[in-house]
Amino acid sequence: LYELINLFRPNKTLDFDKISPSSPNARGIPVPIFNEKEDCSTCGNCAKACPTKAIEIASKTKMNIDYGKCLECGLCVEVCKSEKLVNSS
């Protein structure tokens, strides 16, 4: 009976030409920016704001970002007071 009903329903397939491989809300991966005069303040706000805990602050000059865990949501960039993180896109 379900087979007969499904013959008359529209197909439920995706149109892959219209679908983007990334989320339209993605802001790009966070990229740390360090220069010789100003270092990260190591406040840890970016690591606290990250929903997947992809950011680990090692020191004032080193930040470990696990891009496999990163959702590209941009929350870390928004809360960074010293503006040491920027979005790549």
XYZ file of N, CA and C in Angstrom:
267
model
N 0.816 -1.193 0.000
C 0.000 0.000 0.000
C 0.869 1.271 0.000
N 1.952 1.281 0.836
C 2.828 2.449 0.896
C 3.558 2.673 -0.423
N 3.853 1.600 -1.125
C 4.517 1.741 -2.410
C 3.635 2.458 -3.418
N 2.366 2.150 -3.390
C 1.434 2.810 -4.300
C 1.257 4.292 -3.955
N 1.198 4.591 -2.665
C 1.059 5.988 -2.232
C 2.308 6.784 -2.623
N 3.464 6.196 -2.452
C 4.717 6.889 -2.754
C 4.910 7.124 -4.253
N 4.225 6.375 -5.082
C 4.314 6.616 -6.524
C 3.751 7.975 -6.912
N 2.802 8.461 -6.135
C 2.139 9.720 -6.463
C 2.675 10.916 -5.682
N 3.549 10.691 -4.736
C 4.164 11.783 -3.976
C 5.385 12.315 -4.731
N 5.734 13.577 -4.503
C 6.948 14.097 -5.153
C 8.202 13.440 -4.571
N 9.251 13.390 -5.364
C 10.501 12.787 -4.911
C 11.110 13.584 -3.768
N 11.767 12.893 -2.876
C 12.426 13.533 -1.746
C 13.936 13.413 -1.907
N 14.435 13.892 -3.003
C 15.870 13.874 -3.237
C 16.412 15.295 -3.193
N 17.680 15.424 -2.921
C 18.320 16.730 -2.836
C 18.803 17.180 -4.199
N 18.695 18.449 -4.447
C 19.255 19.037 -5.654
C 20.666 19.508 -5.296
N 21.665 18.727 -5.657
C 23.032 19.001 -5.241
C 23.621 20.238 -5.902
N 22.996 20.737 -6.954
C 23.472 21.968 -7.565
C 23.142 23.185 -6.707
N 22.103 23.093 -5.909
C 21.684 24.212 -5.071
C 22.287 24.181 -3.678
N 22.880 23.064 -3.284
C 23.386 22.910 -1.924
C 24.858 23.301 -1.865
N 25.195 24.108 -0.873
C 26.572 24.538 -0.659
C 27.293 23.516 0.227
N 28.579 23.260 -0.003
C 29.295 22.302 0.846
C 29.544 22.818 2.259
N 29.406 24.120 2.465
C 29.581 24.669 3.805
C 28.320 25.414 4.217
N 28.208 25.652 5.485
C 27.047 26.342 6.015
C 27.050 27.800 5.551
N 25.902 28.352 5.208
C 25.877 29.765 4.803
C 26.201 30.706 5.961
N 26.113 30.218 7.192
C 26.439 31.033 8.358
C 27.904 30.927 8.752
N 28.671 30.091 8.074
C 30.078 29.914 8.414
C 30.846 31.189 8.116
N 31.682 31.572 9.032
C 32.448 32.805 8.889
C 33.899 32.538 8.534
N 34.266 31.295 8.388
C 35.645 30.940 8.098
C 36.357 30.492 9.353
N 37.518 29.921 9.170
C 38.263 29.420 10.321
C 38.935 30.576 11.051
N 39.065 30.483 12.380
C 39.762 31.533 13.117
C 41.260 31.438 12.871
N 41.864 32.568 12.594
C 43.297 32.619 12.318
C 43.939 33.517 13.365
N 44.910 32.992 14.148
C 45.579 33.844 15.136
C 46.541 34.820 14.456
N 46.568 36.042 14.956
C 47.472 37.070 14.446
C 48.360 37.521 15.596
N 49.621 37.218 15.495
C 50.591 37.649 16.509
C 51.657 38.477 15.821
N 52.054 39.561 16.451
C 53.202 40.310 15.960
C 54.187 40.490 17.098
N 55.319 41.098 16.817
C 56.377 41.177 17.822
C 56.054 42.135 18.959
N 55.251 43.160 18.681
C 54.969 44.163 19.706
C 53.832 43.746 20.634
N 52.822 43.118 20.080
C 51.661 42.760 20.883
C 51.425 41.256 20.826
N 51.281 40.657 21.995
C 50.999 39.229 22.080
C 49.584 39.026 22.599
N 49.165 37.781 22.600
C 47.860 37.413 23.144
C 47.858 37.704 24.647
N 46.760 38.229 25.135
C 46.671 38.544 26.568
C 46.397 37.305 27.408
N 46.218 36.174 26.787
C 45.936 34.878 27.431
C 44.787 34.962 28.434
N 43.764 35.740 28.094
C 42.597 35.836 28.982
C 41.756 34.567 28.930
N 41.818 33.859 27.802
C 41.094 32.603 27.674
C 39.639 32.749 27.284
N 39.205 33.951 26.937
C 37.805 34.147 26.549
C 37.461 33.369 25.285
N 38.408 33.302 24.345
C 38.139 32.575 23.096
C 37.963 31.083 23.370
N 38.799 30.538 24.235
C 38.701 29.111 24.560
C 37.407 28.814 25.326
N 36.982 29.741 26.173
C 35.738 29.546 26.931
C 34.512 29.655 26.030
N 34.590 30.534 25.029
C 33.436 30.756 24.146
C 33.278 29.659 23.102
N 34.322 28.900 22.836
C 34.277 27.875 21.792
C 33.353 26.733 22.225
N 32.295 26.454 21.448
C 31.361 25.402 21.852
C 31.936 23.996 21.756
N 32.982 23.798 20.949
C 33.562 22.464 20.794
C 34.918 22.332 21.476
N 35.347 23.372 22.177
C 36.646 23.379 22.874
C 37.796 23.087 21.912
N 37.767 23.747 20.754
C 38.792 23.538 19.730
C 40.016 24.416 19.949
N 39.947 25.366 20.875
C 41.049 26.309 21.095
C 41.723 26.011 22.422
N 43.042 25.957 22.378
C 43.848 25.781 23.583
C 44.949 26.833 23.545
N 45.054 27.634 24.589
C 46.084 28.663 24.640
C 47.291 28.087 25.354
N 48.404 27.982 24.619
C 49.623 27.409 25.182
C 50.478 28.477 25.861
N 50.601 29.632 25.236
C 51.386 30.733 25.801
C 50.947 32.026 25.140
N 51.664 33.119 25.431
C 51.313 34.408 24.829
C 51.585 34.437 23.333
N 52.439 33.544 22.857
C 52.782 33.540 21.430
C 52.320 32.281 20.706
N 51.652 31.377 21.410
C 51.234 30.137 20.764
C 49.807 29.771 21.162
N 48.994 29.493 20.134
C 47.619 29.101 20.336
C 47.363 27.869 19.479
N 46.844 26.809 20.077
C 46.549 25.585 19.346
C 45.064 25.560 18.997
N 44.777 25.465 17.691
C 43.392 25.402 17.228
C 43.207 24.100 16.472
N 42.274 23.290 16.936
C 41.953 22.037 16.268
C 40.882 22.338 15.219
N 41.315 22.480 13.964
C 40.392 22.863 12.898
C 39.425 21.731 12.541
N 39.699 20.519 12.975
C 38.761 19.429 12.775
C 37.530 19.578 13.662
N 37.710 20.156 14.845
C 36.603 20.385 15.765
C 35.888 21.704 15.501
N 36.562 22.635 14.843
C 36.043 23.992 14.664
C 34.764 23.987 13.829
N 33.745 24.681 14.312
C 32.468 24.801 13.609
C 32.413 26.027 12.713
N 33.445 26.862 12.762
C 33.505 28.115 12.002
C 32.360 29.044 12.381
N 32.026 29.074 13.674
C 30.903 29.898 14.131
C 31.310 31.343 14.371
N 32.584 31.593 14.645
C 33.072 32.950 14.833
C 32.907 33.502 16.236
N 32.462 32.688 17.178
C 32.286 33.175 18.546
C 33.610 33.571 19.182
N 34.664 32.850 18.882
C 35.967 33.155 19.472
C 36.470 34.513 18.997
N 36.226 34.844 17.741
C 36.664 36.125 17.194
C 35.879 37.270 17.827
N 34.596 37.053 18.090
C 33.764 38.099 18.679
C 34.163 38.438 20.110
N 34.604 37.450 20.886
C 34.911 37.707 22.296
C 36.378 38.055 22.547
N 37.214 37.993 21.530
C 38.641 38.284 21.719
C 38.833 39.785 21.931
N 39.237 40.162 23.144
C 39.408 41.574 23.486
C 40.637 42.175 22.809
N 41.683 41.388 22.688
C 42.934 41.912 22.113
C 42.966 41.804 20.605
N 41.877 41.316 19.983
C 41.739 41.200 18.536
C 42.901 40.425 17.894
N 43.238 39.306 18.508
C 44.314 38.456 17.986
C 43.777 37.307 17.157
N 42.455 37.217 17.003
C 41.833 36.223 16.141
C 41.004 36.944 15.085
N 41.130 36.507 13.848
C 40.305 37.050 12.760
C 39.719 35.879 11.988
N 38.586 36.110 11.337
C 37.990 35.082 10.481
C 38.683 35.053 9.140
N 38.802 33.889 8.559
C 39.527 33.749 7.302
C 38.710 34.184 6.093
N 37.391 34.287 6.254
C 36.610 34.673 5.084
C 35.948 36.008 5.250
